[in-house]
Short mmCIF file of C-alpha atoms in Angstrom, two decimals:
data_model
loop_
_atom_site.label_atom_id
_atom_site.label_comp_id
_atom_site.label_asym_id
_atom_site.label_seq_id
_atom_site.Cartn_x
_atom_site.Cartn_y
_atom_site.Cartn_z
CA UNK W 1 -108.14 272.71 -28.02
CA UNK W 2 -111.73 273.40 -26.96
CA UNK W 3 -111.86 270.14 -25.04
CA UNK W 4 -108.68 271.02 -23.18
CA UNK W 5 -110.11 274.44 -22.24
CA UNK W 6 -113.36 272.92 -20.94
CA UNK W 7 -111.35 270.45 -18.87
CA UNK W 8 -108.89 272.89 -17.31
CA UNK W 9 -111.40 275.63 -16.32
CA UNK W 10 -113.25 273.50 -13.71
CA UNK W 11 -109.91 272.48 -12.21
CA UNK W 12 -108.85 276.11 -11.85
CA UNK W 13 -112.18 277.05 -10.20
CA UNK W 14 -111.93 274.09 -7.80
CA UNK W 15 -108.34 275.00 -6.86
CA UNK W 16 -109.33 278.62 -6.24
CA UNK W 17 -112.26 277.65 -3.99
CA UNK W 18 -110.10 275.21 -2.06
CA UNK W 19 -107.45 277.86 -1.45
CA UNK W 20 -110.02 280.38 -0.25
CA UNK W 21 -111.42 277.92 2.30
CA UNK W 22 -108.04 277.18 3.87
CA UNK W 23 -106.89 280.53 5.17
CA UNK W 24 -103.48 280.41 6.79
CA UNK W 25 -103.41 282.12 10.17
CA UNK W 26 -100.57 284.37 11.15
CA UNK W 27 -97.76 282.69 13.10
CA UNK W 28 -97.68 283.32 16.85
CA UNK W 29 -95.65 286.34 17.93
CA UNK W 30 -95.47 286.78 21.70
CA UNK W 31 -94.65 289.92 23.69
CA UNK W 32 -93.97 289.46 27.43
CA UNK W 33 -94.00 292.26 30.00
CA UNK W 34 -93.12 291.09 33.49
CA UNK W 35 -90.73 291.42 36.43
CA UNK W 36 -89.42 287.89 35.87
CA UNK W 37 -86.80 285.92 33.94
CA UNK W 38 -87.91 286.77 30.41
CA UNK W 39 -84.89 285.13 28.80
CA UNK W 40 -85.75 281.82 30.47
CA UNK W 41 -89.33 281.98 29.21
CA UNK W 42 -88.17 282.87 25.69
CA UNK W 43 -85.68 280.01 25.68
CA UNK W 44 -88.16 277.36 26.88
CA UNK W 45 -91.14 278.52 24.80
CA UNK W 46 -89.56 277.96 21.40
CA UNK W 47 -92.68 277.27 19.35
CA UNK W 48 -93.58 280.98 19.10
CA UNK W 49 -91.69 284.03 17.88
CA UNK W 50 -90.69 286.42 20.65
CA UNK W 51 -90.82 290.15 19.93
CA UNK W 52 -89.62 293.06 22.04
CA UNK W 53 -92.07 295.58 20.59
CA UNK W 54 -95.69 294.91 21.54
CA UNK W 55 -96.79 296.64 18.34
CA UNK W 56 -95.41 293.66 16.41
CA UNK W 57 -97.07 291.02 18.60
CA UNK W 58 -100.35 289.19 18.09
CA UNK W 59 -100.23 287.80 21.64
CA UNK W 60 -99.51 290.12 24.57
CA UNK W 61 -98.73 288.71 28.01
CA UNK W 62 -98.63 290.99 31.06
CA UNK W 63 -97.54 289.44 34.37
CA UNK W 64 -98.07 291.33 37.64
CA UNK W 65 -96.77 290.00 40.96
CA UNK W 66 -97.53 290.86 44.59
CA UNK W 67 -96.53 289.41 47.95
CA UNK W 68 -98.90 286.72 49.25
CA UNK W 69 -99.67 285.43 52.74
CA UNK W 70 -97.26 282.48 52.52
CA UNK W 71 -94.25 284.76 52.09
CA UNK W 72 -93.98 284.07 48.37
CA UNK W 73 -95.36 285.87 45.35
CA UNK W 74 -98.68 285.71 43.53
CA UNK W 75 -98.29 286.13 39.77
CA UNK W 76 -101.30 287.35 37.79
CA UNK W 77 -101.11 286.56 34.08
CA UNK W 78 -103.22 288.47 31.54
CA UNK W 79 -103.27 287.27 27.93
CA UNK W 80 -104.53 289.49 25.10
CA UNK W 81 -104.86 288.40 21.48
CA UNK W 82 -104.40 290.76 18.50
CA UNK W 83 -105.24 290.54 14.78
CA UNK W 84 -106.14 286.89 13.97
CA UNK W 85 -106.41 286.16 17.68
CA UNK W 86 -108.16 289.33 18.83
CA UNK W 87 -111.16 287.46 20.27
CA UNK W 88 -109.01 285.37 22.62
CA UNK W 89 -108.30 286.62 26.15
CA UNK W 90 -107.34 284.86 29.36
CA UNK W 91 -106.37 285.36 32.99
CA UNK W 92 -104.42 282.94 35.19
CA UNK W 93 -102.72 283.08 38.57
CA UNK W 94 -99.67 281.30 39.97
CA UNK W 95 -98.66 281.24 43.65
CA UNK W 96 -95.16 280.61 44.94
CA UNK W 97 -94.11 280.07 48.54
CA UNK W 98 -91.16 281.26 50.59
CA UNK W 99 -89.72 277.72 50.73
CA UNK W 100 -89.49 277.37 46.92
CA UNK W 101 -86.18 277.82 45.14
CA UNK W 102 -85.77 280.31 42.28
CA UNK W 103 -85.62 277.39 39.83
CA UNK W 104 -88.88 275.93 41.17
CA UNK W 105 -90.58 279.33 40.90
CA UNK W 106 -89.55 279.95 37.31
CA UNK W 107 -90.48 276.41 36.23
CA UNK W 108 -93.89 276.76 37.83
CA UNK W 109 -94.44 280.11 36.15
CA UNK W 110 -93.33 278.59 32.82
CA UNK W 111 -96.02 275.88 33.07
CA UNK W 112 -98.67 278.49 33.78
CA UNK W 113 -97.60 280.59 30.78
CA UNK W 114 -97.70 277.53 28.55
CA UNK W 115 -101.21 276.72 29.80
CA UNK W 116 -102.36 280.20 28.84
CA UNK W 117 -100.76 279.99 25.40
CA UNK W 118 -102.54 276.72 24.60
CA UNK W 119 -105.75 278.49 23.56
CA UNK W 120 -103.79 280.45 20.94
CA UNK W 121 -101.90 277.40 19.70
CA UNK W 122 -105.22 275.58 19.14
CA UNK W 123 -106.35 278.41 16.85
CA UNK W 124 -103.08 278.52 14.91
CA UNK W 125 -101.54 276.20 12.33
CA UNK W 126 -99.58 274.55 15.15
CA UNK W 127 -102.72 272.77 16.41
CA UNK W 128 -102.01 269.68 14.28
CA UNK W 129 -98.59 269.29 15.89
CA UNK W 130 -99.84 269.17 19.49
CA UNK W 131 -99.21 265.95 21.44
CA UNK W 132 -101.33 265.58 24.60
CA UNK W 133 -99.82 263.82 27.60
CA UNK W 134 -100.84 263.38 31.25
CA UNK W 135 -98.08 262.76 33.77
CA UNK W 136 -98.37 259.79 36.10
CA UNK W 137 -98.64 261.92 39.22
CA UNK W 138 -101.65 263.79 37.87
CA UNK W 139 -103.30 260.57 36.72
CA UNK W 140 -102.75 258.98 40.13
CA UNK W 141 -104.40 261.91 41.87
CA UNK W 142 -107.44 261.67 39.61
CA UNK W 143 -107.83 257.96 40.27
CA UNK W 144 -107.73 258.47 44.02
CA UNK W 145 -110.57 261.02 44.13
CA UNK W 146 -113.52 259.83 46.22
CA UNK W 147 -116.72 260.79 44.41
CA UNK W 148 -119.07 259.81 47.25
CA UNK W 149 -121.10 262.65 48.73
CA UNK W 150 -121.32 262.36 52.53
CA UNK W 151 -124.10 264.99 52.56
CA UNK W 152 -126.30 263.02 50.14
CA UNK W 153 -126.79 266.03 47.78
CA UNK W 154 -127.82 268.36 50.62
CA UNK W 155 -126.50 271.93 50.74
CA UNK W 156 -126.93 274.03 53.89
CA UNK W 157 -126.27 277.73 54.41
CA UNK W 158 -126.42 279.67 57.69
CA UNK W 159 -125.86 283.41 57.72
CA UNK W 160 -126.29 286.38 60.01
CA UNK W 161 -125.28 289.94 60.64
CA UNK W 162 -125.74 292.64 63.29
CA UNK W 163 -125.40 296.42 63.25
CA UNK W 164 -125.11 298.78 66.22
CA UNK W 165 -125.02 302.58 66.06
CA UNK W 166 -124.83 304.78 69.18
CA UNK W 167 -124.84 308.57 69.28
CA UNK W 168 -125.85 311.09 71.91
CA UNK W 169 -129.30 311.53 70.38
CA UNK W 170 -129.68 308.35 68.36
CA UNK W 171 -129.40 304.62 69.01
CA UNK W 172 -129.88 301.85 66.47
CA UNK W 173 -129.68 298.09 66.69
CA UNK W 174 -130.45 295.63 63.90
CA UNK W 175 -129.79 291.96 63.31
CA UNK W 176 -130.70 289.36 60.72
CA UNK W 177 -130.43 285.58 60.83
CA UNK W 178 -131.12 283.08 58.09
CA UNK W 179 -131.00 279.42 57.20
CA UNK W 180 -131.31 277.81 53.77
CA UNK W 181 -131.24 274.20 52.66
CA UNK W 182 -131.32 272.66 49.21
CA UNK W 183 -131.53 269.03 48.11
CA UNK W 184 -131.51 268.32 44.38
CA UNK W 185 -131.50 264.95 42.62
CA UNK W 186 -132.73 263.78 39.24
CA UNK W 187 -136.16 262.93 40.71
CA UNK W 188 -136.61 265.30 43.67
CA UNK W 189 -135.92 268.86 44.80
CA UNK W 190 -136.45 269.99 48.41
CA UNK W 191 -135.82 273.59 49.45
CA UNK W 192 -136.34 275.67 52.59
CA UNK W 193 -135.64 279.28 53.52
CA UNK W 194 -135.94 280.77 57.05
CA UNK W 195 -135.31 284.43 57.91
CA UNK W 196 -135.56 286.54 61.09
CA UNK W 197 -134.94 290.29 61.20
CA UNK W 198 -135.33 292.87 63.96
CA UNK W 199 -134.53 296.60 63.86
CA UNK W 200 -134.90 298.98 66.85
CA UNK W 201 -134.33 302.74 66.80
CA UNK W 202 -134.38 305.33 69.56
CA UNK W 203 -134.19 309.04 68.70
CA UNK W 204 -134.08 311.90 71.24
CA UNK W 205 -135.26 315.29 69.98
CA UNK W 206 -136.09 318.28 72.20
CA UNK W 207 -136.25 316.10 75.32
CA UNK W 208 -138.67 313.75 73.57
CA UNK W 209 -137.84 310.15 72.86
CA UNK W 210 -139.13 308.44 69.74
CA UNK W 211 -138.79 304.69 69.39
CA UNK W 212 -139.30 302.40 66.47
CA UNK W 213 -139.38 298.62 66.64
CA UNK W 214 -139.65 296.39 63.61
CA UNK W 215 -139.71 292.65 63.63
CA UNK W 216 -140.29 290.18 60.84
CA UNK W 217 -139.85 286.51 60.18
CA UNK W 218 -140.63 284.27 57.25
CA UNK W 219 -140.37 280.60 56.36
CA UNK W 220 -140.80 279.05 52.91
CA UNK W 221 -140.48 275.45 51.81
CA UNK W 222 -141.15 273.41 48.69
CA UNK W 223 -140.99 269.82 47.52
CA UNK W 224 -140.98 269.19 43.77
CA UNK W 225 -140.90 265.76 42.14
CA UNK W 226 -140.02 265.03 38.52
CA UNK W 227 -142.75 263.06 36.72
CA UNK W 228 -141.15 262.90 33.28
CA UNK W 229 -138.72 264.80 31.06
CA UNK W 230 -141.29 267.61 30.67
CA UNK W 231 -143.57 267.44 33.74
CA UNK W 232 -143.11 267.99 37.46
CA UNK W 233 -145.43 268.34 40.46
CA UNK W 234 -144.81 270.06 43.75
CA UNK W 235 -146.13 271.34 47.05
CA UNK W 236 -145.30 274.87 48.25
CA UNK W 237 -145.94 276.51 51.62
CA UNK W 238 -144.84 279.29 53.91
CA UNK W 239 -145.60 281.70 56.76
CA UNK W 240 -144.76 285.37 57.30
CA UNK W 241 -144.96 288.05 59.99
CA UNK W 242 -143.93 291.68 59.46
CA UNK W 243 -144.70 294.59 61.81
CA UNK W 244 -143.34 297.14 59.31
CA UNK W 245 -146.07 296.28 56.78
CA UNK W 246 -148.60 295.70 59.59
CA UNK W 247 -148.80 292.01 58.74
CA UNK W 248 -149.61 289.97 61.84
CA UNK W 249 -149.60 286.51 60.33
CA UNK W 250 -149.86 285.19 56.80
CA UNK W 251 -149.58 281.68 55.49
CA UNK W 252 -149.98 279.94 52.16
CA UNK W 253 -150.03 276.41 50.83
CA UNK W 254 -150.53 275.25 47.28
CA UNK W 255 -149.87 272.40 44.90
CA UNK W 256 -148.75 272.87 41.33
CA UNK W 257 -147.67 270.96 38.25
CA UNK W 258 -145.40 272.43 35.62
CA UNK W 259 -144.17 271.59 32.16
#
């Protein structure tokens, strides 16, 4: 009898620990609030339980739709998890066009809803039953992508803005222009930044005219080369002019190595 007791106790402890480690998550209960064909969505999404009271749901889906520029509708999907899935949120959008049929619209919206639900399915007990497939059309598009970069890893940005204000006793004019370039590879990084800004003001007060003219420009550039996984060396330089800070001309040039 004692031997039987000593044998059965470890088995009971092991079974208890195994049960505690495998917590069963609550089944998926979906609440949908939208101006769409809810019955169609409920019929096609049959791997979750559909509830009409959001207080009973552990997944809430709110779909808002507005008119878009193509004459169709833009659907904004907001997913919110509750209870076992309270840390899971998501937002997706789906655009329809005026030339699409009602059936095409609802099927497209269905695919988008299913995409949003996937993150909840992966956290549920249904994850082991998922079968992943890629349709031939999608695979063909991926294979035809051209990965060559015609700009050779260069990125350029040109920007500018101007402001004009005119009143009976006050006139203001300001503009700013800029140019930036960036070239990054595994072995080299080249960057440049050019800026020009001018601001003129004219104020009339008691038949006196006060004028203010500010002008500044700056140019910075750097070339950094990778020497190893932990070391790099570079050259940095630039010039600057700023009448507002009474800076006629300033330049700098330096070399540096970094870890």
